[in-house]
Tab-separated table of C-alpha atoms in Angstrom:
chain	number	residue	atom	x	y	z
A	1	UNK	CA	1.929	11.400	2.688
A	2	UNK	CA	1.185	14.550	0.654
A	3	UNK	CA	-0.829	14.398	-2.568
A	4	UNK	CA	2.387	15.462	-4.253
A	5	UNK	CA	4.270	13.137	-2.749
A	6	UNK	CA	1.623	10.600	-3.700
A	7	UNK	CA	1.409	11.722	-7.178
A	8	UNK	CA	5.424	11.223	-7.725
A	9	UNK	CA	5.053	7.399	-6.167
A	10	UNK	CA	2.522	6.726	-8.889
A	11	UNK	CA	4.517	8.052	-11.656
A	12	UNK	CA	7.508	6.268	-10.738
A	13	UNK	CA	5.676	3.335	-10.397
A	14	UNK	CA	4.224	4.083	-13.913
A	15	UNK	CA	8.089	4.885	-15.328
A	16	UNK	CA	9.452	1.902	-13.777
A	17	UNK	CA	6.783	-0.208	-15.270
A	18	UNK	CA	7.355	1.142	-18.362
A	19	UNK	CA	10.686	0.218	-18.703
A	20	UNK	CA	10.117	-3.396	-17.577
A	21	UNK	CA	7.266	-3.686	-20.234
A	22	UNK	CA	10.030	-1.618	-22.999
A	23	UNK	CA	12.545	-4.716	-21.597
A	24	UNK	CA	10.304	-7.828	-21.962
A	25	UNK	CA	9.109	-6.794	-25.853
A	26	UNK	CA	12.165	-5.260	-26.360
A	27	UNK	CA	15.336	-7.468	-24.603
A	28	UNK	CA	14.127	-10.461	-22.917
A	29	UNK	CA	13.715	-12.193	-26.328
A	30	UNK	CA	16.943	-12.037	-27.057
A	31	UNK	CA	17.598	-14.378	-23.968
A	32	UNK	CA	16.538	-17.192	-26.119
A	33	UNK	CA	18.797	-16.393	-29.549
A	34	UNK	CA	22.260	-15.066	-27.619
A	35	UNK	CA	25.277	-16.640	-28.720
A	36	UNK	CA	26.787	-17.249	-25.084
A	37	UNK	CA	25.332	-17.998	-21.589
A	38	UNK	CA	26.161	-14.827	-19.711
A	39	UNK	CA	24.460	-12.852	-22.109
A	40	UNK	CA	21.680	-15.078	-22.416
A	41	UNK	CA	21.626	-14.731	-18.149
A	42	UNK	CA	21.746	-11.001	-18.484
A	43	UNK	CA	19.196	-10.750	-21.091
A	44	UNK	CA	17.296	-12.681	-19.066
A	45	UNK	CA	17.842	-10.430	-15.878
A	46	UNK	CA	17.683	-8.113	-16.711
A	47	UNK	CA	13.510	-7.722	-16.664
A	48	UNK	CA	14.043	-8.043	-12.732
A	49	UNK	CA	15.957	-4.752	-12.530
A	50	UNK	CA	12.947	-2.570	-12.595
A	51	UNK	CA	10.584	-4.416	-10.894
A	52	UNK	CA	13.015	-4.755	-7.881
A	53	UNK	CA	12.998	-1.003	-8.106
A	54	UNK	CA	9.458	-1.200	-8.297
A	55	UNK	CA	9.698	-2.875	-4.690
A	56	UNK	CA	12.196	-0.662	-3.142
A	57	UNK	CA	9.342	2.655	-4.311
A	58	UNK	CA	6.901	0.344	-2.872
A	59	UNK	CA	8.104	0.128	0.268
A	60	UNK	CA	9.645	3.723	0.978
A	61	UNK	CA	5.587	4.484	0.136
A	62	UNK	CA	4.667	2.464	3.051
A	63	UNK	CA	7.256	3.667	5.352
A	64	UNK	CA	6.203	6.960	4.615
A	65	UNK	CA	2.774	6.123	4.904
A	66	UNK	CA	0.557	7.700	7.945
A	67	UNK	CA	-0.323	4.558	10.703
A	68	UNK	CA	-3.892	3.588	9.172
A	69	UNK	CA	-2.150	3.619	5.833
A	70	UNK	CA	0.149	1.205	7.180
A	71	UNK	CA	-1.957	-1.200	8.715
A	72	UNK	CA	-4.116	-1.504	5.588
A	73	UNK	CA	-0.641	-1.985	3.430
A	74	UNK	CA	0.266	-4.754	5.818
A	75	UNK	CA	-3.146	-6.645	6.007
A	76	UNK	CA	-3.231	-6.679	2.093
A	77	UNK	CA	0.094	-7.643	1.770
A	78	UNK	CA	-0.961	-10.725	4.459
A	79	UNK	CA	-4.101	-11.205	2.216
A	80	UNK	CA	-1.795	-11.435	-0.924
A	81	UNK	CA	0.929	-13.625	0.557
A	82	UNK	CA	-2.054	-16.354	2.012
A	83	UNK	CA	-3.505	-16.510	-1.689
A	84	UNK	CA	-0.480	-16.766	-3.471
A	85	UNK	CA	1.321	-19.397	-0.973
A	86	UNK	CA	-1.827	-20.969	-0.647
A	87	UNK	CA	-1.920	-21.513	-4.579
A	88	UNK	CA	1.853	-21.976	-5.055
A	89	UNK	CA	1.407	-25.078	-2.400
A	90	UNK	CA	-2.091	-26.760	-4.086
A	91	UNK	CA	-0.011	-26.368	-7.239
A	92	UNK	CA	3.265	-27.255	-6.260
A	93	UNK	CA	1.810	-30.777	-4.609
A	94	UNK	CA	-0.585	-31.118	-7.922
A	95	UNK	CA	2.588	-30.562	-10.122
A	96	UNK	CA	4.822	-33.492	-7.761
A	97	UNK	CA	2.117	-35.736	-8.358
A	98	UNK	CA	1.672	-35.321	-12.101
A	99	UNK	CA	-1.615	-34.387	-11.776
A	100	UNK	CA	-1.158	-31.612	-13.731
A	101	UNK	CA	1.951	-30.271	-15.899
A	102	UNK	CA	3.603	-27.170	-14.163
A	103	UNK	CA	6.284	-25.573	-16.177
A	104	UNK	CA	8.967	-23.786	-13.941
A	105	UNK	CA	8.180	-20.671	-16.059
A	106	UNK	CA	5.116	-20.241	-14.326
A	107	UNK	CA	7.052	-18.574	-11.860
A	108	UNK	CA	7.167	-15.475	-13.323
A	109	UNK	CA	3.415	-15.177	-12.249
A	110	UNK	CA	3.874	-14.866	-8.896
A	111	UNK	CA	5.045	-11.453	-8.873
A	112	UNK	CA	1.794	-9.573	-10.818
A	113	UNK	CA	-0.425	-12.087	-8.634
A	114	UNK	CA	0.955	-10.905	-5.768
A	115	UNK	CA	0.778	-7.715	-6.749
A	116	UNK	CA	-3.316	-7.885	-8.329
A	117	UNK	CA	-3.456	-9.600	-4.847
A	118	UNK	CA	-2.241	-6.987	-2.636
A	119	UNK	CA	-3.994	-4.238	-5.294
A	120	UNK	CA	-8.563	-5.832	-4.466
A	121	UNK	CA	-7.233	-6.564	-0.963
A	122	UNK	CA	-6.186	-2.968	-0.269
A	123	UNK	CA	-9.003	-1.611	-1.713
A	124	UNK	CA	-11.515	-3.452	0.258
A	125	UNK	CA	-9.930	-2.770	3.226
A	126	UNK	CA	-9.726	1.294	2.063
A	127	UNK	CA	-13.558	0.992	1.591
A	128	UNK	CA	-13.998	-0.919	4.817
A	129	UNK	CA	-12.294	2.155	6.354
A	130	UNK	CA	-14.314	4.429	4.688
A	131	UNK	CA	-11.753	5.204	1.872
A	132	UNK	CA	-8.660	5.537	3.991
A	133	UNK	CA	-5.368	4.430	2.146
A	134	UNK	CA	-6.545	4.978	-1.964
A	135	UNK	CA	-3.698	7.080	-2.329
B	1	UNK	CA	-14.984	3.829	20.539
B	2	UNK	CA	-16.064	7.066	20.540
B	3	UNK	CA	-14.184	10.229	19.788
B	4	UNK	CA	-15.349	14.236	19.479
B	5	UNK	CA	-12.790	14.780	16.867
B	6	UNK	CA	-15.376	16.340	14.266
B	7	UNK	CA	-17.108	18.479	16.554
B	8	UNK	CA	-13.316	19.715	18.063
B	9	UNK	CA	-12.031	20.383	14.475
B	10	UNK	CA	-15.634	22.135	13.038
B	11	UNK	CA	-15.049	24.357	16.378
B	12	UNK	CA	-11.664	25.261	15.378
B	13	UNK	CA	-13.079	25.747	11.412
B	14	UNK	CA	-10.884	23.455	9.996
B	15	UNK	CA	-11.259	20.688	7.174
B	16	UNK	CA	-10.404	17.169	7.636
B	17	UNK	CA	-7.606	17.948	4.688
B	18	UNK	CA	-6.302	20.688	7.290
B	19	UNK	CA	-6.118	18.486	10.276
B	20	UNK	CA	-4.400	15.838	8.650
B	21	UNK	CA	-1.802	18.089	7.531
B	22	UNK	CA	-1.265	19.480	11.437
B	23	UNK	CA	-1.131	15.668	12.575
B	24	UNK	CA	0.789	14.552	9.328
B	25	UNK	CA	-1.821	11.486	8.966
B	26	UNK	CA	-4.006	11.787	5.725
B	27	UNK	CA	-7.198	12.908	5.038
B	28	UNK	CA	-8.409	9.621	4.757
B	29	UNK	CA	-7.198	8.461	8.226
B	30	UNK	CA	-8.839	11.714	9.697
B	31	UNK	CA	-12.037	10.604	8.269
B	32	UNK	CA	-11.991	7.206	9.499
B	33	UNK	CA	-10.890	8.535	13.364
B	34	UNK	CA	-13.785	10.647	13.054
B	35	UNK	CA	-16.806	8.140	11.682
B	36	UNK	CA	-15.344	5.437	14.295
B	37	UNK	CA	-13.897	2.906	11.685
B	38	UNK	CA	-10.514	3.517	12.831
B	39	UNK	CA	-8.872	3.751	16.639
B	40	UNK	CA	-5.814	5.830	16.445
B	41	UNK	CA	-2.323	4.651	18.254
B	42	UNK	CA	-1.760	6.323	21.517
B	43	UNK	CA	1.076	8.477	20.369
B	44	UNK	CA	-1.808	9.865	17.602
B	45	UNK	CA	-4.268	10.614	20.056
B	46	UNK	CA	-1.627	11.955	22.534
B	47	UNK	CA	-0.917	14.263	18.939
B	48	UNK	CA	-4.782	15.267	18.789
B	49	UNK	CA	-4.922	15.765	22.037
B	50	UNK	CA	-2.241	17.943	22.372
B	51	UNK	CA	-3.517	19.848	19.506
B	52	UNK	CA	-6.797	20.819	20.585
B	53	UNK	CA	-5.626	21.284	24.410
B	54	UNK	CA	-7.523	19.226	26.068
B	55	UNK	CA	-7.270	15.846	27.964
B	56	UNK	CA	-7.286	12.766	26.369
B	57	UNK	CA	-10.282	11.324	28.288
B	58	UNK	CA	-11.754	14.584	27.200
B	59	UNK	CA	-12.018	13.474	23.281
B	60	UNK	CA	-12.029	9.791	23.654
B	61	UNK	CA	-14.341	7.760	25.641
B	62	UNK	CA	-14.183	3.705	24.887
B	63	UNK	CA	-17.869	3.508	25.619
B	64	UNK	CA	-18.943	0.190	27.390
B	65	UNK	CA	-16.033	-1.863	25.500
């Protein structure tokens, strides 16, 4: 992948972000208040929209990505899906046994730990390969 | 294993920026081929091979592994 190319993956991802944060502070509180249930389900929604495109730039960046590139993508991506399946089971057993209170919104944590995850896990595998796959 | 892939590319006067761009891998991934943290696919070294005109065996030798 070119530097350019690079550079418009990161501001996209940056853009797309932005939006989602705009939407939370912005429209997702209105999914409480709404009068009727599809617009409280499409207030509620509609968060998802850019971090689904967030996925779809996400993965066209690994396609495009050179072969090391894409071997350190898919070990972090490994790395994030053991931690956060790992955690989701330990809590998901803790939560069936009351042990501990799980509320189902918790959920919505799964996506930035997967991504904070995937994020250390590539990077110590970049260093590992002497700094391959930062971009 | 080891690989002559900085001592090819110095030869030719290139950077590791410059080969990356004629084997459209990174800079990064040149780098690693070159310090031994990294084996490339066969289709890659086939590519570097091809490249600098020589054998394969030429560049890459896998040592006692």
């Amino acid at each position: 992948m070119t530097r350019q190319t690079a550079r418009q993956y990161r501001m996209r991802i940056w853009l797309l972000m932005s939006v989602y944060v705009a939407l939370i502070f912005f429209v997702w509180p209105y999914a409480k208040t709404a009068s009727s249930l599809p617009l409280r389900a499409l207030f509620a929604l509609l968060p998802t929209v850019p971090v689904i495109a967030v996925i779809a730039v996400m993965m066209r960046h690994v396609m495009h990505s050179d072969e090391l590139e894409q071997r350190i993508h898919m070990i972090a991506l490994g790395i994030a899906a053991a931690i956060v399946c790992g955690g989701s089971l330990v809590g998901g057993f803790l939560a069936a046994a009351h042990v501990v209170p799980i509320r189902g919104d918790i959920l919505l944590w799964v996506f930035p730990l997967v991504c904070v995850s995937y994020g250390v896990s590539r990077w110590w595998l970049a260093r590992r390969y002497g700094g391959a796959g930062c971009e | 294993m080891n690989n002559r892939v900085r001592d090819l590319r110095e030869a030719k006067g290139w950077s590791q920026g410059e080969l990356g761009e004629r084997l459209d891998v990174s800079r990064q991934t040149v780098n690693a081929i070159e310090t031994g943290r990294y084996d490339p696919s066969l289709p890659l070294a086939f590519r570097i091979a091809r490249l600098f005109r020589k054998p394969i065996e030429a560049i890459f030798d896998p040592g006692n592994e």
